[in-house]
Coordinates of C-alpha atoms and ligand atoms in Angstrom, one line a residue:
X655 CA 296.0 333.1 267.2
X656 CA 292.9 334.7 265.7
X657 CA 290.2 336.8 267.0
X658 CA 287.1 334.5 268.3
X659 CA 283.8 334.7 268.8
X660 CA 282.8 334.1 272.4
X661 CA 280.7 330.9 271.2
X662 CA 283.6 329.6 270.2
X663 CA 285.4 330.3 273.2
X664 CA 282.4 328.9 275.2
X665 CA 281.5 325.6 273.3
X666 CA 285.3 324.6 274.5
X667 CA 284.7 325.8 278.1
X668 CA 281.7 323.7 278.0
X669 CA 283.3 320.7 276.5
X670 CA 285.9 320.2 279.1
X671 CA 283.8 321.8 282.0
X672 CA 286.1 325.1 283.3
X673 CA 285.3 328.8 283.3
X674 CA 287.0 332.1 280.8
X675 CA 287.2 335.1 282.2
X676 CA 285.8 338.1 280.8
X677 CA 288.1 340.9 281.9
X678 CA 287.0 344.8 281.6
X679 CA 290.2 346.8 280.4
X680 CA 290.0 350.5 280.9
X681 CA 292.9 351.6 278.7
X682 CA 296.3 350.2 276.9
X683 CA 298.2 349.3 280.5
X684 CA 295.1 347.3 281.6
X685 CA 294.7 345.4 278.0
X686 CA 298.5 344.6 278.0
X687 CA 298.6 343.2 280.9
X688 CA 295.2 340.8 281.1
X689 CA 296.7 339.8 277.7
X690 CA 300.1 339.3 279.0
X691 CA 298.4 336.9 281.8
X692 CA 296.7 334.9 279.2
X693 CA 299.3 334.0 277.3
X694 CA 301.8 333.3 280.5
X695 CA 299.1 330.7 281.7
X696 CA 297.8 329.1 277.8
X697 CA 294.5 330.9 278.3
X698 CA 291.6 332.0 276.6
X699 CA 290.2 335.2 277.4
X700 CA 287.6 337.7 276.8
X701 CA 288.3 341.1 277.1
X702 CA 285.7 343.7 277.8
X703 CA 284.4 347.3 278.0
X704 CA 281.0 348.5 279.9
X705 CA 278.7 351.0 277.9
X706 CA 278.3 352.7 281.0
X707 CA 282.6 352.9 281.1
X708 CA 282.8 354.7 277.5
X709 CA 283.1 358.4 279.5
X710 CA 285.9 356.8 280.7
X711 CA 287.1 355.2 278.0
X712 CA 285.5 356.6 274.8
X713 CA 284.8 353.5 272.3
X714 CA 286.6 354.6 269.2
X715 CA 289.8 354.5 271.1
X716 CA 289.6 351.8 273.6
X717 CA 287.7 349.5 270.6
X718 CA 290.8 349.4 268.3
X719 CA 293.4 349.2 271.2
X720 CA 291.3 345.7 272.1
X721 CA 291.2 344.3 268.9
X722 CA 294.6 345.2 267.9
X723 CA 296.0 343.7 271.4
X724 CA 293.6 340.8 270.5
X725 CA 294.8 339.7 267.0
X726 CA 298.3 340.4 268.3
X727 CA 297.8 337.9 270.8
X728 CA 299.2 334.6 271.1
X729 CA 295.4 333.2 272.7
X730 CA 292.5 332.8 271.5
X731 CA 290.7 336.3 272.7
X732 CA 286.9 337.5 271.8
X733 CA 286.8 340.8 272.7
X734 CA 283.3 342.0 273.9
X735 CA 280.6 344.9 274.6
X736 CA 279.1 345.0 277.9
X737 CA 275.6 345.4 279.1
X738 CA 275.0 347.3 275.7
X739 CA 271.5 349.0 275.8
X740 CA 272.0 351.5 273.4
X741 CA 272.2 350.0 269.8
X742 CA 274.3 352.5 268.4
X743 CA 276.9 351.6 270.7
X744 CA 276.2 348.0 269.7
X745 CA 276.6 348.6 265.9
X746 CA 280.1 350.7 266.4
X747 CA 281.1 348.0 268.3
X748 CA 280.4 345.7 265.8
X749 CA 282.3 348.2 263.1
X750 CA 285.2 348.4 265.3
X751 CA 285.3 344.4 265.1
X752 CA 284.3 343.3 268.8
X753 CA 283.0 339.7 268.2
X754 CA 281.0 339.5 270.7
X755 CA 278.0 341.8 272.2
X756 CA 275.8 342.1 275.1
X757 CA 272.5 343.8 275.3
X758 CA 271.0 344.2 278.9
X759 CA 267.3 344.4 278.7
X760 CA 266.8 343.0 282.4
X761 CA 264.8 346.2 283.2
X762 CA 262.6 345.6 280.7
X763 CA 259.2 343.0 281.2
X764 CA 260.1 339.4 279.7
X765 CA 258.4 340.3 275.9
X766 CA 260.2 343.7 275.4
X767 CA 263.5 341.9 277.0
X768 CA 263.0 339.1 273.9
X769 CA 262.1 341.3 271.3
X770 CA 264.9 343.7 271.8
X771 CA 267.1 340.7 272.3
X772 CA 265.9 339.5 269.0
X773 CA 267.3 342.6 266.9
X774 CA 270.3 342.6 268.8
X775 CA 270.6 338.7 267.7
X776 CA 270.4 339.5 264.4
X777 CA 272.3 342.6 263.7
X778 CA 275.3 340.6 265.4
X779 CA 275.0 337.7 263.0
X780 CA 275.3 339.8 260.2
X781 CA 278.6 340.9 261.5
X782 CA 279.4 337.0 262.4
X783 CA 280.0 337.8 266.0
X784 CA 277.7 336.5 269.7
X785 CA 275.3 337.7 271.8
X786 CA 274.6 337.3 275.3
X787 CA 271.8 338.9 276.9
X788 CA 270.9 338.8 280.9
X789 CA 267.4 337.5 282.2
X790 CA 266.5 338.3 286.0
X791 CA 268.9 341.0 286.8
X792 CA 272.3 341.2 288.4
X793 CA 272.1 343.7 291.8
X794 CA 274.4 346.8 292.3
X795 CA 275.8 348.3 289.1
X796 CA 278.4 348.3 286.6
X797 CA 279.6 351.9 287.7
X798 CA 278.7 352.0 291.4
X799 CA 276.2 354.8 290.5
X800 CA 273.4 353.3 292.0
X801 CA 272.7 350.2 293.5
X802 CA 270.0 348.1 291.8
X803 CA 268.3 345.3 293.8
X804 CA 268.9 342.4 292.6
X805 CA 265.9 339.9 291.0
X806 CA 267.0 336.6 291.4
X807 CA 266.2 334.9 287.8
X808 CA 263.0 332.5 287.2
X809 CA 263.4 329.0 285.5
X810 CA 260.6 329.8 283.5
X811 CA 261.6 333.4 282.5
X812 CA 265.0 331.7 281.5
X813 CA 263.6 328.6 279.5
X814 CA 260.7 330.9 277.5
X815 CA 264.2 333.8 276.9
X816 CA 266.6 330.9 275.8
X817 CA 263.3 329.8 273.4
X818 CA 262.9 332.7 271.5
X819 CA 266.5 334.5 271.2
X820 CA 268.7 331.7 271.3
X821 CA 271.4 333.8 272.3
X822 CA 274.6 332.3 272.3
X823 CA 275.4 333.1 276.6
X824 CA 272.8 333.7 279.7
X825 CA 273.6 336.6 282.4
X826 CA 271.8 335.0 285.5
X827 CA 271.1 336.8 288.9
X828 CA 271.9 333.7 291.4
X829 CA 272.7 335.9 294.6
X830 CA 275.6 337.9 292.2
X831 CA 276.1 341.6 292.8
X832 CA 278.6 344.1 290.4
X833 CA 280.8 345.9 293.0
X834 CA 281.9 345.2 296.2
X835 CA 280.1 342.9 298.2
X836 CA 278.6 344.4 301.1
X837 CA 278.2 341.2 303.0
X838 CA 279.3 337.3 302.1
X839 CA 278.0 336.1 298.4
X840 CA 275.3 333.6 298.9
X841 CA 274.9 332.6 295.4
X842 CA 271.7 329.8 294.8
X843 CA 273.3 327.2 293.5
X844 CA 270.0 324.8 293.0
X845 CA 268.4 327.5 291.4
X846 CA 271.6 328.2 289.0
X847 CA 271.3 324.2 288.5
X848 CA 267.5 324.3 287.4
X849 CA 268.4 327.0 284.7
X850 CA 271.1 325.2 283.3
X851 CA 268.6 322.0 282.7
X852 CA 266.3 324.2 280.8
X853 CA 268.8 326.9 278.8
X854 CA 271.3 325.2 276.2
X855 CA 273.2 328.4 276.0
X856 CA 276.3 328.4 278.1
X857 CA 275.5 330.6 281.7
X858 CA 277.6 334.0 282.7
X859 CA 278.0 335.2 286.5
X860 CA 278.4 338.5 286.3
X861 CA 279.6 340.5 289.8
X862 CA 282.7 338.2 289.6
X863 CA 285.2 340.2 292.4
X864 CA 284.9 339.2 295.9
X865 CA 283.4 335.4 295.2
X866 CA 286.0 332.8 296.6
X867 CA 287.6 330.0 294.6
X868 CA 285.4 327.2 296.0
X869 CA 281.9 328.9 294.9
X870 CA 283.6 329.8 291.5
X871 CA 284.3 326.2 290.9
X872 CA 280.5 325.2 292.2
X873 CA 279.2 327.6 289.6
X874 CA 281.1 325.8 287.1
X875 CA 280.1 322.6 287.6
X876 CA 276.4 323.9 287.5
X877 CA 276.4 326.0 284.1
X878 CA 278.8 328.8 284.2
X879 CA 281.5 329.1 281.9
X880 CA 281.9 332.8 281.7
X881 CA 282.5 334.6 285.0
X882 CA 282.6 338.7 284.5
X883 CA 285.4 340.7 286.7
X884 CA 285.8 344.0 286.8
X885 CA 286.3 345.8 290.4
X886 CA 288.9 343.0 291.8
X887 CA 291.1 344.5 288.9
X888 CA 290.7 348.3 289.6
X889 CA 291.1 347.8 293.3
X890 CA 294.6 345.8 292.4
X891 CA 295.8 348.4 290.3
X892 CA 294.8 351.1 292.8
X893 CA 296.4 348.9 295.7
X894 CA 299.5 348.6 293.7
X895 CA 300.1 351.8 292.7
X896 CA 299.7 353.3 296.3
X897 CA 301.9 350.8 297.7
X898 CA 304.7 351.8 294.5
X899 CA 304.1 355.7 295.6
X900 CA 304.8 355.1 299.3
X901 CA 308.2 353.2 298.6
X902 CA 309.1 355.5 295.3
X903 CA 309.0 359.2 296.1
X904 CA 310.6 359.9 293.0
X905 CA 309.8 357.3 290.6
X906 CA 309.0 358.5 286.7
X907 CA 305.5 358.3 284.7
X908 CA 306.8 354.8 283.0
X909 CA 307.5 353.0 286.4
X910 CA 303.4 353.7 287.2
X911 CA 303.2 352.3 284.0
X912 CA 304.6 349.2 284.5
X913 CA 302.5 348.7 287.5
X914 CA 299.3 349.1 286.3
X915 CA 300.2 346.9 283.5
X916 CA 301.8 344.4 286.7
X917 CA 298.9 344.7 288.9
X918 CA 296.5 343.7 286.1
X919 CA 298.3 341.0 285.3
X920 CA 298.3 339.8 288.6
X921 CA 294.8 340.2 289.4
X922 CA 294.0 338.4 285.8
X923 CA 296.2 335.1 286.4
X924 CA 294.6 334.5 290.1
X925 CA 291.6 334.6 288.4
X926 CA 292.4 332.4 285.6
X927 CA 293.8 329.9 287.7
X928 CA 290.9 330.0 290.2
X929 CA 288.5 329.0 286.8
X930 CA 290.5 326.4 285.4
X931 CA 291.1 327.6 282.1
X932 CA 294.8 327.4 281.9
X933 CA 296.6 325.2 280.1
X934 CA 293.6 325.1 277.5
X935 CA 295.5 326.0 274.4
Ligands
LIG1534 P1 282.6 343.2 289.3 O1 283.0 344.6 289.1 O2 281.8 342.9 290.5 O3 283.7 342.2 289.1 O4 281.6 342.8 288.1 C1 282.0 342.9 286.8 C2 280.9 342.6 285.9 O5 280.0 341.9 286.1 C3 280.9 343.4 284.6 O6 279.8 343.1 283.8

């Protein structure tokens, strides 16, 4: 099964109305086993790396160890560049083969959002790969380094952005925070509806840990097809391997391996099976 683009990824999701989950991977144990969890439950996935995550995880290695786990795999997987803002990031993505990239301008006023978009847009065609760009902006932040108050995203911003980048997906702040919640999501569901009347572009939730089955489905019905989830896997992996060195004094380096690789997996399929998008293939 062959490297995709996320559109065409998306246009399926929208087709038959279910979610894909876009799945940050740190390193190889992380890759192998969101991959393993796609292919258990006939998934498509997207796999995906932060900008702000490439001190982690520098982008000349992680980069190849995606793609490579990606054409390997036995699903359709687009492997993707999160909230990009830097557009030499963007570009060795692109080299590296991602098909898919994202550039966050959602600091930026509306025009300078567009026009930066705009580039973006086009240097990724030229590579054949998506864009998705983020309107409003998502509260908290991708690294926990600061937490960014949230702007819940206007109907118009959203139809006059959709207008003039045409992106192929649409990050939208609905009540959606990266990290841990600090109280109970109450995601705006009329307002999500309203932009999906006026953006043709399939809608992203970003902030996807700690929002319960039911509200994923909701989302769903009103627009989203790509839900973003990132903490829910690093807390699983943490939980896991905790649990492994309380009941293994003596265990070796490959059985903390295996449960990284395990607890990503695990983590992965809930979330698969909570957006619908097994048994797709
Ligand atoms: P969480 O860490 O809250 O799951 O958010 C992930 C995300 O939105 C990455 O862009």
């Amino acid at each position: 099964m062959p490297l995709v683009t996320l559109k065409s990824i998306l246009d399926k999701a929208e087709q038959a109305d279910y979610g894909v989950g876009s799945f940050s991977v740190m390193n190889m144990e992380t890759t192998i086993g969101a991959i393993k969890a796609a292919e258990e439950t006939n998934s498509p996935i997207i796999l995906q790396v932060a900008e702000v995550r490439l001190k982690h995880s520098p982008l000349h290695l992680i980069g190849p160890i995606m793609v490579e786990a990606a054409q390997k795999a036995k699903v359709p997987v687009c492997v993707h560049f999160d909230h990009g803002s830097n557009i030499d990031f963007i570009k060795q993505a692109l080299e590296l083969g991602f098909t898919s990239v994202m550039f966050d301008g959602s600091h930026l006023p509306l025009e300078q959002n567009i026009s930066k978009t705009c580039e973006v847009v086009k240097i990724a065609k030229s590579y054949g790969a998506s864009t998705e760009a983020e309107v409003g902006r998502v509260g908290g932040s991708e690294d926990s380094s600061e937490d960014i108050e949230m702007v819940i995203t206007k109907i118009r911003d959203a139809s006059d952005f959709y207008e003039h980048t045409q992106i192929d997906a649409l990050a939208v702040a609905i009540g959606n925070v990266h990290g841990v919640y600090k109280r109970e999501p109450k995601l705006q569901f009329q307002r999500l509806n309203d932009i999906d009347k006026v953006v043709a572009a399939p809608l992203v939730l970003h902030g996807g840990s700690g929002i319960t089955v039911e509200d994923f489905r909701q989302c769903i019905k009103c627009g989203i097809k790509k839900i973003n989830v990132q903490t829910a896997t690093l807390n699983n992996v943490v939980k896991r391997v905790e649990e492994f060195m309380r009941l293994n004094e003596k265990a070796d380096y490959f059985a903390y391996q295996h449960c990284i690789i395990d607890a990503a997996y695990e983590s992965v399929k809930n979330h698969i099976t909570a957006f619908k998008s097994n048994n797709r293939i």
